Backbone as XML, in Angstrom:
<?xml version="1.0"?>
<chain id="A" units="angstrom">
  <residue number="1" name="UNK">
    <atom name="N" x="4.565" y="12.096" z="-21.697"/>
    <atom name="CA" x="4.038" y="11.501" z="-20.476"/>
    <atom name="C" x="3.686" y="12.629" z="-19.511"/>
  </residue>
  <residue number="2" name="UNK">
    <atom name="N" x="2.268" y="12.226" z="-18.880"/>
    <atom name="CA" x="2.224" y="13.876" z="-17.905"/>
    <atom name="C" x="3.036" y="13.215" z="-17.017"/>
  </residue>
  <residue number="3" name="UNK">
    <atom name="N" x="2.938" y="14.960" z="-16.007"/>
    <atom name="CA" x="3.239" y="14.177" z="-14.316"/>
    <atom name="C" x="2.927" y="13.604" z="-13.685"/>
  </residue>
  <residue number="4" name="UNK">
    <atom name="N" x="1.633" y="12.995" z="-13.862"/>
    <atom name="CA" x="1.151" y="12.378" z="-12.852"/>
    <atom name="C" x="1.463" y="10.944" z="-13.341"/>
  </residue>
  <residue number="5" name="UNK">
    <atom name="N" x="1.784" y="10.608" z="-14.329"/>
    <atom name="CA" x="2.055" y="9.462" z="-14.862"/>
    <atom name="C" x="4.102" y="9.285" z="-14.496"/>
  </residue>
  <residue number="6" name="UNK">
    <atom name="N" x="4.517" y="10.187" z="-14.476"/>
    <atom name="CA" x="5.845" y="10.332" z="-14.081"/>
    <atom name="C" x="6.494" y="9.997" z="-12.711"/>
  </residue>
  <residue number="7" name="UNK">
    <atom name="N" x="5.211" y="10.575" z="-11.925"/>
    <atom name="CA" x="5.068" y="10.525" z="-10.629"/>
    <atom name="C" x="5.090" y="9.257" z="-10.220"/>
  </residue>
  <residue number="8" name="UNK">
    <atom name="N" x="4.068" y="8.232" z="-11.274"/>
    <atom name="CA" x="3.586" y="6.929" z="-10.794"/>
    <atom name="C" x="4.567" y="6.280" z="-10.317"/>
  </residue>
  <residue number="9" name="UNK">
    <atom name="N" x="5.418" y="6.311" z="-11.532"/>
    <atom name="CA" x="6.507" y="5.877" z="-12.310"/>
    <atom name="C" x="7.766" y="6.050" z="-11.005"/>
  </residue>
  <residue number="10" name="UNK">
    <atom name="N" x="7.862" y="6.812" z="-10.868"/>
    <atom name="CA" x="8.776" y="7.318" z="-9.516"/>
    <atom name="C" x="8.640" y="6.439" z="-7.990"/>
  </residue>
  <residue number="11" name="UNK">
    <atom name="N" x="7.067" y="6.337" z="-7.911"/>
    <atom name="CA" x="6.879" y="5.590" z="-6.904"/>
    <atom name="C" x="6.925" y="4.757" z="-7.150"/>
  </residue>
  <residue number="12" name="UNK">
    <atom name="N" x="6.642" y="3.523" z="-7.807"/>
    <atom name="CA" x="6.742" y="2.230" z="-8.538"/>
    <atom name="C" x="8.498" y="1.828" z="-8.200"/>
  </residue>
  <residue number="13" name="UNK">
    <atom name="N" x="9.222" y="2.892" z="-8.452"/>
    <atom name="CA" x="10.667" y="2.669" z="-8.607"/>
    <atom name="C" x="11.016" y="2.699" z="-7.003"/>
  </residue>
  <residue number="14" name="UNK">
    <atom name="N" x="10.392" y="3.301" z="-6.182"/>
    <atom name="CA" x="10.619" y="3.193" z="-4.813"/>
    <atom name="C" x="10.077" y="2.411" z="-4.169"/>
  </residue>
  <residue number="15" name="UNK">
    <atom name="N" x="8.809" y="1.542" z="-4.421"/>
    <atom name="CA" x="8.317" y="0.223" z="-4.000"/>
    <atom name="C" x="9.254" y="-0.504" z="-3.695"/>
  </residue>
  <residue number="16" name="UNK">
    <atom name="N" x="9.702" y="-0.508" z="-5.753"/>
    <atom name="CA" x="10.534" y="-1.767" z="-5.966"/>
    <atom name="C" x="12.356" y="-1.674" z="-4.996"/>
  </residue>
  <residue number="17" name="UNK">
    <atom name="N" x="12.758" y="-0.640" z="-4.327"/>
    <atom name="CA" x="13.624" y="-0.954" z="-3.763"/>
    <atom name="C" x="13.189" y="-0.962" z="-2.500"/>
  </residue>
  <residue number="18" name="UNK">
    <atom name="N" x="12.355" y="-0.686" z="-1.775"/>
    <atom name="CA" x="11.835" y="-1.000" z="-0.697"/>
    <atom name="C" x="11.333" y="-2.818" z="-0.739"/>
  </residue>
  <residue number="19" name="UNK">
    <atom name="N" x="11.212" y="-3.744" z="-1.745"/>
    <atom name="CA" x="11.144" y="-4.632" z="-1.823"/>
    <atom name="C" x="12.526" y="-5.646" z="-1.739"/>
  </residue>
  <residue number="20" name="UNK">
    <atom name="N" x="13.330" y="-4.677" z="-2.620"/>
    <atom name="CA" x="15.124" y="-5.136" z="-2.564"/>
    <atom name="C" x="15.767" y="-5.327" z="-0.995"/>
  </residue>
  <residue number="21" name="UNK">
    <atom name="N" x="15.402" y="-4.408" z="-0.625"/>
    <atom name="CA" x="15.719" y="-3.920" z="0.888"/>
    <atom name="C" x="15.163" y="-5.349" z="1.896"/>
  </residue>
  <residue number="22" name="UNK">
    <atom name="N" x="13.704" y="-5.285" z="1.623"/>
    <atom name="CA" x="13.378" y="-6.722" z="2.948"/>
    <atom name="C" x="13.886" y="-7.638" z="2.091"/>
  </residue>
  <residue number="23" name="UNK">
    <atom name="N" x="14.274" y="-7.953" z="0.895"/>
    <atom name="CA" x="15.053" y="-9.484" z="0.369"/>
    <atom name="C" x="15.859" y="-9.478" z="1.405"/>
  </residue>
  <residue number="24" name="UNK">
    <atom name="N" x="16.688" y="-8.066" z="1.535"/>
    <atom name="CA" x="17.992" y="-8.235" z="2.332"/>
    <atom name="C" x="18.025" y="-8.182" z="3.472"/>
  </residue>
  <residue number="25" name="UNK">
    <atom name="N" x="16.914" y="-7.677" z="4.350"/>
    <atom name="CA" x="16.616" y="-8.179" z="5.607"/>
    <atom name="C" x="16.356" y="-9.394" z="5.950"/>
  </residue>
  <residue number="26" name="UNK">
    <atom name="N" x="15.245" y="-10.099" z="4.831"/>
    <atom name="CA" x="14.556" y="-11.544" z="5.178"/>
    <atom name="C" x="16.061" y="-12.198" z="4.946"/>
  </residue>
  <residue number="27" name="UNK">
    <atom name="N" x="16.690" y="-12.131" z="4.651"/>
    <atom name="CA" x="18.095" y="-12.983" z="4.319"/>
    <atom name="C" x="18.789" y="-13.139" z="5.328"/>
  </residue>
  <residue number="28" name="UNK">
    <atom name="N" x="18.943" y="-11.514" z="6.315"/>
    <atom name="CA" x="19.975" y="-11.397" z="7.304"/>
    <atom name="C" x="19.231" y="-11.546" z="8.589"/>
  </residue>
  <residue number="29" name="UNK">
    <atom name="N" x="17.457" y="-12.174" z="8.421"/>
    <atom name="CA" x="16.833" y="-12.192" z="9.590"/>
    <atom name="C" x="16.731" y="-11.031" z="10.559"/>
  </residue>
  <residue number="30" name="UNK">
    <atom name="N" x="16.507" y="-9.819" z="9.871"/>
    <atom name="CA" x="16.559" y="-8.561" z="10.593"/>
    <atom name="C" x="15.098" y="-7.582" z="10.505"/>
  </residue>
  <residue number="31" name="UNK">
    <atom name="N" x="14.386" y="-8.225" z="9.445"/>
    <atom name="CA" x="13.209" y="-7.397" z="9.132"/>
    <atom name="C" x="11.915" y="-7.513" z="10.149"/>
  </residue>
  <residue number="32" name="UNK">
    <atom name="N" x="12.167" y="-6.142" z="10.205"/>
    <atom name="CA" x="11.529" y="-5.917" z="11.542"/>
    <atom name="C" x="9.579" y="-5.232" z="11.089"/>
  </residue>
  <residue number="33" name="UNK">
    <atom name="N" x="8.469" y="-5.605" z="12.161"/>
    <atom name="CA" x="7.453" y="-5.568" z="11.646"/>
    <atom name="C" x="6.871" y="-4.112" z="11.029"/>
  </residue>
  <residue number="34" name="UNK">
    <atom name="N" x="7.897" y="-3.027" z="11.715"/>
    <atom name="CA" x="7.927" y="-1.417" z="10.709"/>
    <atom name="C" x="8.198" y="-1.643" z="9.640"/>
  </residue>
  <residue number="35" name="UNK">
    <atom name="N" x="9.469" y="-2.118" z="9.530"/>
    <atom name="CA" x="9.843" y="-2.069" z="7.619"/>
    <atom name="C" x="8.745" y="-2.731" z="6.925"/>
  </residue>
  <residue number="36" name="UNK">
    <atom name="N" x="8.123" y="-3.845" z="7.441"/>
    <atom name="CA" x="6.906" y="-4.554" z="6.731"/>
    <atom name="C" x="5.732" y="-3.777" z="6.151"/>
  </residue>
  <residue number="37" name="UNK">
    <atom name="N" x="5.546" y="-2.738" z="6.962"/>
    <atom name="CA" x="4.306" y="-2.159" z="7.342"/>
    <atom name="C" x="4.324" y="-1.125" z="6.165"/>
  </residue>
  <residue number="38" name="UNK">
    <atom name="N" x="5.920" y="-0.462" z="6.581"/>
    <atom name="CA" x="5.963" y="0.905" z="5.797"/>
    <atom name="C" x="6.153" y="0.408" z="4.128"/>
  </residue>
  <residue number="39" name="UNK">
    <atom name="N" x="6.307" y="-0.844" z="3.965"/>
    <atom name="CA" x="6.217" y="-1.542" z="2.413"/>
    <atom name="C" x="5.238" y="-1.815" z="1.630"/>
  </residue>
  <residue number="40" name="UNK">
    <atom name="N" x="4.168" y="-2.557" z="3.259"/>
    <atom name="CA" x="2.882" y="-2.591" z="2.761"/>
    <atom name="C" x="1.722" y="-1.819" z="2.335"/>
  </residue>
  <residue number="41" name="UNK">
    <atom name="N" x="2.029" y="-0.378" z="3.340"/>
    <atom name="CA" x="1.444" y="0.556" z="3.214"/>
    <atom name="C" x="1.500" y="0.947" z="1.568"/>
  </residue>
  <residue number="42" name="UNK">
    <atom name="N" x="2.716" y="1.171" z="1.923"/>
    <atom name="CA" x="3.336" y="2.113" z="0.205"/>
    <atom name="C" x="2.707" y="1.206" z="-0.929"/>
  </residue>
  <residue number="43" name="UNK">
    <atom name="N" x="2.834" y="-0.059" z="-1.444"/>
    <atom name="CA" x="2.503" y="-1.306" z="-1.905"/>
    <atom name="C" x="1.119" y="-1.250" z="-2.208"/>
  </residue>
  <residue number="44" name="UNK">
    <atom name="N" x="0.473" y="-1.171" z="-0.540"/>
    <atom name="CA" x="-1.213" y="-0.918" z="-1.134"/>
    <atom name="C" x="-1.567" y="0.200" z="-1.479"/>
  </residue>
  <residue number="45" name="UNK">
    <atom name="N" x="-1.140" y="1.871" z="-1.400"/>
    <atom name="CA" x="-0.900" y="3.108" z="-1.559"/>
    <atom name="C" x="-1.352" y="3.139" z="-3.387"/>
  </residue>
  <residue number="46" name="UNK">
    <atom name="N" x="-0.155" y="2.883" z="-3.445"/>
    <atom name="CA" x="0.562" y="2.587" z="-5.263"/>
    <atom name="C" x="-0.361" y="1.549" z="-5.844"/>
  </residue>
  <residue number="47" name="UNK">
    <atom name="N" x="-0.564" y="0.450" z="-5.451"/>
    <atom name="CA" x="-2.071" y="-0.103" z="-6.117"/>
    <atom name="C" x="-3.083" y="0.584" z="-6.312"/>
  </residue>
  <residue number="48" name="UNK">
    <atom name="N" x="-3.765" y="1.655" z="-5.470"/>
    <atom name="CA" x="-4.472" y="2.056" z="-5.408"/>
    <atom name="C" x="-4.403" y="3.659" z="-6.659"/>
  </residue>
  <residue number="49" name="UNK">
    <atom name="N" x="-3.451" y="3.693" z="-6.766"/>
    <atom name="CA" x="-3.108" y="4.776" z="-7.875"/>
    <atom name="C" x="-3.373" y="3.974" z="-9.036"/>
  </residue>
  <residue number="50" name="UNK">
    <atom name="N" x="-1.964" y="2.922" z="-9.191"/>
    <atom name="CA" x="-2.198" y="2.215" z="-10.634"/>
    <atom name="C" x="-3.859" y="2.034" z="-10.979"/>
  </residue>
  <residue number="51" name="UNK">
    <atom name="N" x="-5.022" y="2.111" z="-10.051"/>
    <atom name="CA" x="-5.574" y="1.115" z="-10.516"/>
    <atom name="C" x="-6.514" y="2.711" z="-10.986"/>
  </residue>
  <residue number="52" name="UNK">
    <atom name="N" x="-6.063" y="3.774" z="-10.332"/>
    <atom name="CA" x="-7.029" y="5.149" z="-10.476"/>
    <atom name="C" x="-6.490" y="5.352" z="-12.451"/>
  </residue>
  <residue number="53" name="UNK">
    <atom name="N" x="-5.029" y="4.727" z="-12.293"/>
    <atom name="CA" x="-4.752" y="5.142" z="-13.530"/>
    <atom name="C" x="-4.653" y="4.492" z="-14.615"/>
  </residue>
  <residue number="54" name="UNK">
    <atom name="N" x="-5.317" y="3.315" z="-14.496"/>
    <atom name="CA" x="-5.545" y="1.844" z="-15.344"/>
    <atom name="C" x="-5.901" y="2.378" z="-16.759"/>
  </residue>
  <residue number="55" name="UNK">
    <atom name="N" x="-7.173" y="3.252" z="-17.301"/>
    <atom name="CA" x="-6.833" y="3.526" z="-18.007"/>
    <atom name="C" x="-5.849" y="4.244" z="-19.280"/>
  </residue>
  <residue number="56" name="UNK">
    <atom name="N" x="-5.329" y="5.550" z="-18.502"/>
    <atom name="CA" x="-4.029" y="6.189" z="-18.725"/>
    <atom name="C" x="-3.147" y="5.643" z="-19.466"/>
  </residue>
  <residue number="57" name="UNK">
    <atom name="N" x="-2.541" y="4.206" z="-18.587"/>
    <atom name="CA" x="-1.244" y="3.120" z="-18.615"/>
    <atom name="C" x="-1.282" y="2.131" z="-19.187"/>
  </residue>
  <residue number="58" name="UNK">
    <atom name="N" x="-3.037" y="2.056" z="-19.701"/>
    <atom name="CA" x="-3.235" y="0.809" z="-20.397"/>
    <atom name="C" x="-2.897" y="-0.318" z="-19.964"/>
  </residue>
  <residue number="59" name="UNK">
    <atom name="N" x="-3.227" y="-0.470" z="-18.562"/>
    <atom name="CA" x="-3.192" y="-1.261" z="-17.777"/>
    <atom name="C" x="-4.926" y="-2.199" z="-17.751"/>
  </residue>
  <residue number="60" name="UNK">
    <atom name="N" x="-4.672" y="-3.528" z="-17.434"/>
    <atom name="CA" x="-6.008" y="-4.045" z="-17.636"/>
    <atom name="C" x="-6.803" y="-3.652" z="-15.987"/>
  </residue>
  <residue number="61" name="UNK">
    <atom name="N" x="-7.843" y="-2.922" z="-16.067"/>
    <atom name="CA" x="-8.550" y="-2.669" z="-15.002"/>
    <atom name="C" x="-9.363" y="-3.521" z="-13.846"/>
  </residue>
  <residue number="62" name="UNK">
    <atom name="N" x="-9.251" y="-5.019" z="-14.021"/>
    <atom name="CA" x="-9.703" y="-5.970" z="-13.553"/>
    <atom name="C" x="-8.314" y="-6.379" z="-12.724"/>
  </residue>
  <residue number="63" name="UNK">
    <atom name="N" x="-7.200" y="-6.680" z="-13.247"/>
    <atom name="CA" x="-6.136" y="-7.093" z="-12.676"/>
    <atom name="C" x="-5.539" y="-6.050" z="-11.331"/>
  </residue>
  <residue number="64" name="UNK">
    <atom name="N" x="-5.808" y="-4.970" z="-12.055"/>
    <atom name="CA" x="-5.400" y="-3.341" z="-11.342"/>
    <atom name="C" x="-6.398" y="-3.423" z="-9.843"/>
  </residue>
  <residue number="65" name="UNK">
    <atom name="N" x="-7.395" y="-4.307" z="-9.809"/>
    <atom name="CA" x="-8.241" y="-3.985" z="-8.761"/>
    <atom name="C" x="-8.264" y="-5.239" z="-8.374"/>
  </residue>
  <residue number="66" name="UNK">
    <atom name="N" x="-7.811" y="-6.267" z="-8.543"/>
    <atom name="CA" x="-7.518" y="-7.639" z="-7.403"/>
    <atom name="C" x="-6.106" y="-7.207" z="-7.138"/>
  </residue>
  <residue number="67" name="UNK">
    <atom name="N" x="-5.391" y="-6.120" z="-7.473"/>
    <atom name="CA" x="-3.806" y="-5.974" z="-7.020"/>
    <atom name="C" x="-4.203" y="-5.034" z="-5.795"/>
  </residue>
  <residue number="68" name="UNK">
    <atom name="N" x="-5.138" y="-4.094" z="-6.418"/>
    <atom name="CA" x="-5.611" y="-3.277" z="-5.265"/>
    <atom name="C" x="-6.236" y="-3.144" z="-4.064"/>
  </residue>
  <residue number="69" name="UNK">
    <atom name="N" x="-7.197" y="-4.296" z="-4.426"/>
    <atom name="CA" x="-7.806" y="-5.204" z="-3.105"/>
    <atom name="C" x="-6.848" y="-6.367" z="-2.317"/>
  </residue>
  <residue number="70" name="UNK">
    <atom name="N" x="-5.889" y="-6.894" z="-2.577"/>
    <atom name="CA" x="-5.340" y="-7.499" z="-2.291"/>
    <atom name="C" x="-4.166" y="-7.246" z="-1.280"/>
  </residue>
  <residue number="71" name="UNK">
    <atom name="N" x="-3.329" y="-5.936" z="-2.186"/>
    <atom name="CA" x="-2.235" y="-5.466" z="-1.323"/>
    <atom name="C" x="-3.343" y="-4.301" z="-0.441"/>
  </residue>
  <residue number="72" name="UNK">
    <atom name="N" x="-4.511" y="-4.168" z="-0.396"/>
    <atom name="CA" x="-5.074" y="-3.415" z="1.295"/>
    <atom name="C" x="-5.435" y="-4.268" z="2.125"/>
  </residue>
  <residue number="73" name="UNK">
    <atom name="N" x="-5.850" y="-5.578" z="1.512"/>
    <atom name="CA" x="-6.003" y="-6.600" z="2.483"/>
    <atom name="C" x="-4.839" y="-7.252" z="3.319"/>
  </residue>
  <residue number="74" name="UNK">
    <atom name="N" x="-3.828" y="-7.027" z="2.676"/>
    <atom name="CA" x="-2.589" y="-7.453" z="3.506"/>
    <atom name="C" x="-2.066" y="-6.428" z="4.429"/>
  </residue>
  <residue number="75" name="UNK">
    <atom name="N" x="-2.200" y="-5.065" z="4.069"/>
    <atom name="CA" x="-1.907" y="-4.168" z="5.097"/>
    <atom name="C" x="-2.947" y="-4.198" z="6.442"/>
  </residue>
  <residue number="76" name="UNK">
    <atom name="N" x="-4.274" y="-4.354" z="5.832"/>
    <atom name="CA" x="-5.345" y="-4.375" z="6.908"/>
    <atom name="C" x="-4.950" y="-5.809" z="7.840"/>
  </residue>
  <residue number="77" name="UNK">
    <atom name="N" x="-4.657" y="-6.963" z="7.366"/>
    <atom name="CA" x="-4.278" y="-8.046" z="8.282"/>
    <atom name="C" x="-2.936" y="-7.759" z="8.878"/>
  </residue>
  <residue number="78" name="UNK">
    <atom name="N" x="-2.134" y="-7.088" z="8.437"/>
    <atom name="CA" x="-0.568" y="-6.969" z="9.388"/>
    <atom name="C" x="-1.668" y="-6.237" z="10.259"/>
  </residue>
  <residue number="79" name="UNK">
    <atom name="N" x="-1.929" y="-4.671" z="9.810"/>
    <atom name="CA" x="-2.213" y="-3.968" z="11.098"/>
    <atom name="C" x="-3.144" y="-4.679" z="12.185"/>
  </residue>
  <residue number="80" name="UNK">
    <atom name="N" x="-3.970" y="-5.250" z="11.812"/>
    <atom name="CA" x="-4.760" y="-5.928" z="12.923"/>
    <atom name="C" x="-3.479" y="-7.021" z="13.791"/>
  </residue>
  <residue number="81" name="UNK">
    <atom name="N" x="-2.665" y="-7.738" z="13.179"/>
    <atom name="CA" x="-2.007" y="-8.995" z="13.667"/>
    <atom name="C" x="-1.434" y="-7.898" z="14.927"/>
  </residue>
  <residue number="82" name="UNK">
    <atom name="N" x="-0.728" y="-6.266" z="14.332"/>
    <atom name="CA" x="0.454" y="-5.625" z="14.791"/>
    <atom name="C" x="-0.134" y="-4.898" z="15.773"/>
  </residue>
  <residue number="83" name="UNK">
    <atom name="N" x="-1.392" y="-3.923" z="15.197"/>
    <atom name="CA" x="-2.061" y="-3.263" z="15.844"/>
    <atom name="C" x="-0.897" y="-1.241" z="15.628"/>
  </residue>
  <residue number="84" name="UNK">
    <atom name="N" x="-0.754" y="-1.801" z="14.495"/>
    <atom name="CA" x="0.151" y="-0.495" z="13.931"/>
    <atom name="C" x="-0.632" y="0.389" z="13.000"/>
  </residue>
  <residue number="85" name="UNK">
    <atom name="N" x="-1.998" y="0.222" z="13.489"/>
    <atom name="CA" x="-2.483" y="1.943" z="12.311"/>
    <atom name="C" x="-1.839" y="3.019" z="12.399"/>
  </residue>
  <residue number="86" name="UNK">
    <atom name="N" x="-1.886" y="4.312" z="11.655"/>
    <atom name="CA" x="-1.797" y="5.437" z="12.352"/>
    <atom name="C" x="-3.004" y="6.703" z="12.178"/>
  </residue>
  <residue number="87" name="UNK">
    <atom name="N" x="-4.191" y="5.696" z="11.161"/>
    <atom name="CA" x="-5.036" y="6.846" z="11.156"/>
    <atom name="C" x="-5.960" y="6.837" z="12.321"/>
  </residue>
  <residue number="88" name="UNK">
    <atom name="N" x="-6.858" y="7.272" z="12.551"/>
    <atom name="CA" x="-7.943" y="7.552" z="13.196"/>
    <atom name="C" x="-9.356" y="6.447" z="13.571"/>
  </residue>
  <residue number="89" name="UNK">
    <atom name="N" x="-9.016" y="5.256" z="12.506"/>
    <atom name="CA" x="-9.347" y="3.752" z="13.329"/>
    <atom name="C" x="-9.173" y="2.889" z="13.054"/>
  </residue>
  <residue number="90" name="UNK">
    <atom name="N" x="-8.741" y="2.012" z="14.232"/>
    <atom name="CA" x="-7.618" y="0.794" z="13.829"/>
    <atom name="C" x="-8.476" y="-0.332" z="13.187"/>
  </residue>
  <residue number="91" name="UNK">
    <atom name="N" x="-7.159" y="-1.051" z="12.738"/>
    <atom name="CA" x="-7.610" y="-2.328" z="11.872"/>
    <atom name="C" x="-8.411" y="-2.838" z="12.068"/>
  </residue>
  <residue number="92" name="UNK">
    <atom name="N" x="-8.598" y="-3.045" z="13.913"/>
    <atom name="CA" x="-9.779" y="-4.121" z="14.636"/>
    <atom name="C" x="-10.948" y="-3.418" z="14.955"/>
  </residue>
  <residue number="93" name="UNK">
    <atom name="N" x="-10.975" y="-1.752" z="13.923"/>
    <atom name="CA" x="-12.680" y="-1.298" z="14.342"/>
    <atom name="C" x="-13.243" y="-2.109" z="13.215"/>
  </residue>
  <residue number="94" name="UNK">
    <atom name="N" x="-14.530" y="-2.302" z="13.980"/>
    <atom name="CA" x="-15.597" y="-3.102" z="13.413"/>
    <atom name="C" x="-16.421" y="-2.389" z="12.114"/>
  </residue>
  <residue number="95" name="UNK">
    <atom name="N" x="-15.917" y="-1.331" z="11.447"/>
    <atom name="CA" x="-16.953" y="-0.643" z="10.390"/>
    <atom name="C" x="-15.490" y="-1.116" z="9.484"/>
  </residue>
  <residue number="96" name="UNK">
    <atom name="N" x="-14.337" y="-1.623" z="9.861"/>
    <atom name="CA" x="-13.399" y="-2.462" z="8.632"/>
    <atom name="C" x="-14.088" y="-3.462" z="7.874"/>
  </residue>
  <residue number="97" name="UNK">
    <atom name="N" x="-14.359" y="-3.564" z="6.244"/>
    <atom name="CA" x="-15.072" y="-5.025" z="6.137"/>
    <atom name="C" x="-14.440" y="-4.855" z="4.216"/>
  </residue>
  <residue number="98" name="UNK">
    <atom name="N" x="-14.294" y="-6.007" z="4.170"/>
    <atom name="CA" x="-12.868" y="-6.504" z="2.751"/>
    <atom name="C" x="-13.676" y="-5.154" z="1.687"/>
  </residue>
  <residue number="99" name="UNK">
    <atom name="N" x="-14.869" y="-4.326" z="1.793"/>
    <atom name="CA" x="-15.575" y="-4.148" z="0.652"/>
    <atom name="C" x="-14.860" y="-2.185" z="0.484"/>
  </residue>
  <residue number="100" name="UNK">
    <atom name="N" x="-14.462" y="-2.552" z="2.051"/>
    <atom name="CA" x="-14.266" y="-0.614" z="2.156"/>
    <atom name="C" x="-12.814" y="-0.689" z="2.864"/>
  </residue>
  <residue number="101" name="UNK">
    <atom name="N" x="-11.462" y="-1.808" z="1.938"/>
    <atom name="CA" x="-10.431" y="-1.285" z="2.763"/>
    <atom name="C" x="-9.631" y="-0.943" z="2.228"/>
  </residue>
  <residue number="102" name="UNK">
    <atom name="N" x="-10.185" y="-0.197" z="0.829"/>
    <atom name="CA" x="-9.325" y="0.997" z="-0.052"/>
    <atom name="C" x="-9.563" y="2.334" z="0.796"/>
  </residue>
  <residue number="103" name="UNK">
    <atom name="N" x="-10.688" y="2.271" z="1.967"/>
    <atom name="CA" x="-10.789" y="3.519" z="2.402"/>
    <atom name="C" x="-9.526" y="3.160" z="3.521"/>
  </residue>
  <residue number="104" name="UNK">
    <atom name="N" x="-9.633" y="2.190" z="4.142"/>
    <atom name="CA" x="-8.488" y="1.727" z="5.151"/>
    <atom name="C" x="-7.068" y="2.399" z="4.474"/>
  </residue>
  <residue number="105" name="UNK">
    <atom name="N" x="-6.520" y="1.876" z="3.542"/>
    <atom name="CA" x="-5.495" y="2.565" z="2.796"/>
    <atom name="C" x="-5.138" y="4.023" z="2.549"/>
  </residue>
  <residue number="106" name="UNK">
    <atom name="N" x="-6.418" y="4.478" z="2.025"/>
    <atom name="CA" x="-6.479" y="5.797" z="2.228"/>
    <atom name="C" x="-6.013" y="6.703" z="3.595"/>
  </residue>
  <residue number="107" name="UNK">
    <atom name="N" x="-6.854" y="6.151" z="4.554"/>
    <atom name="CA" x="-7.018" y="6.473" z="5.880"/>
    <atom name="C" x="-5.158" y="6.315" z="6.438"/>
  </residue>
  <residue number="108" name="UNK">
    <atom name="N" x="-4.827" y="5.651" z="6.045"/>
    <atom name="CA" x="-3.089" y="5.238" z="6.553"/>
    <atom name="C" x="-2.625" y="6.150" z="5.892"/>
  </residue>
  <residue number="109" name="UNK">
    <atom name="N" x="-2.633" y="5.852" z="4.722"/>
    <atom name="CA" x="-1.675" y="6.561" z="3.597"/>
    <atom name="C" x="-2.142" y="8.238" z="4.100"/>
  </residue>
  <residue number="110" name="UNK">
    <atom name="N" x="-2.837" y="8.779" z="4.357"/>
    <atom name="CA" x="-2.768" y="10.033" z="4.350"/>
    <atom name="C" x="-2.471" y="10.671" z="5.820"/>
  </residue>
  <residue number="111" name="UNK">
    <atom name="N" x="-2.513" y="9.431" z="6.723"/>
    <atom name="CA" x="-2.066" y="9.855" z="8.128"/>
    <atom name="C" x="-0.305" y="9.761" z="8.208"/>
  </residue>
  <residue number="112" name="UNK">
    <atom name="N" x="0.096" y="8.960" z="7.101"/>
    <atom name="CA" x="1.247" y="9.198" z="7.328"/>
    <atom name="C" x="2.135" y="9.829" z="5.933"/>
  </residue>
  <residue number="113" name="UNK">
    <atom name="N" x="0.867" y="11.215" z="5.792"/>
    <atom name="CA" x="1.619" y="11.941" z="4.548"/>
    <atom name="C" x="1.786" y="11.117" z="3.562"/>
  </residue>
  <residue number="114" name="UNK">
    <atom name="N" x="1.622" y="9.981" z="3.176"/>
    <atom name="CA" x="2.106" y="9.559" z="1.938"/>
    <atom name="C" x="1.850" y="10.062" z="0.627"/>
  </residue>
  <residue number="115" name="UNK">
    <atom name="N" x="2.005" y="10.339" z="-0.357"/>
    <atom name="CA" x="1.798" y="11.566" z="-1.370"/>
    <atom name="C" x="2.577" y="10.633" z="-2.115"/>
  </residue>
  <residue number="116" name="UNK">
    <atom name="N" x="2.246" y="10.164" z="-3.508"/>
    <atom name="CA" x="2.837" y="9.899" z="-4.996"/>
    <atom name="C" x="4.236" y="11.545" z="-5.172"/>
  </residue>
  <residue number="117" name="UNK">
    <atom name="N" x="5.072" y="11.283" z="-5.552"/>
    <atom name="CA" x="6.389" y="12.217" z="-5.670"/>
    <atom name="C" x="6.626" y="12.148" z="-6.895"/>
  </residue>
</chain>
């Protein structure tokens, strides 16, 4: 397996307890709209890899890109609801449109360092 496939693999495993984590917030009524954000981010981040690496993983490439469009569309609607970007333009600029918000993802994910590990 290369690294970059190792890497995936690594983040995938940190999604999934960042997912464990709001079970246990949504339970104790504590999850607050950061933890959401920093899940969703990561969530649509990591879609956006799986789907760079669909072939690699032998992953089906159609599924890989309604996961990928899907979890940026949910980050792009928190941030607009929240108004929590951190790149350089927010959810509610008007050049946002469902066709370019893998660049939206991008644009987050790299304002807040996010990097596959």
């Amino acid at each position: 397996m290369t690294e970059d496939l190792w890497s995936l693999l690594r983040w995938t495993c940190q999604v999934q307890r960042m997912v464990d984590d709001l079970r246990v917030s949504d339970a104790a009524g504590t999850t607050t709209p950061e933890q959401e954000r920093e899940y969703r981010l990561h969530r649509a981040a990591l879609a956006q890899q799986h789907l760079a690496a669909a072939d690699a993983t032998g992953s089906d490439p159609e599924e890989a890109r309604r996961d990928a469009d899907l979890t940026a569309s949910l980050l792009w609607k928190h941030d607009t609801l929240h108004r929590s970007h951190r790149g350089p333009l927010p959810a509610t600029h008007p050049g946002w449109k469902a066709s370019n918000l893998s660049d939206y993802v991008r644009q987050e994910a790299d304002a807040a360092g996010l990097r596959p590990s």
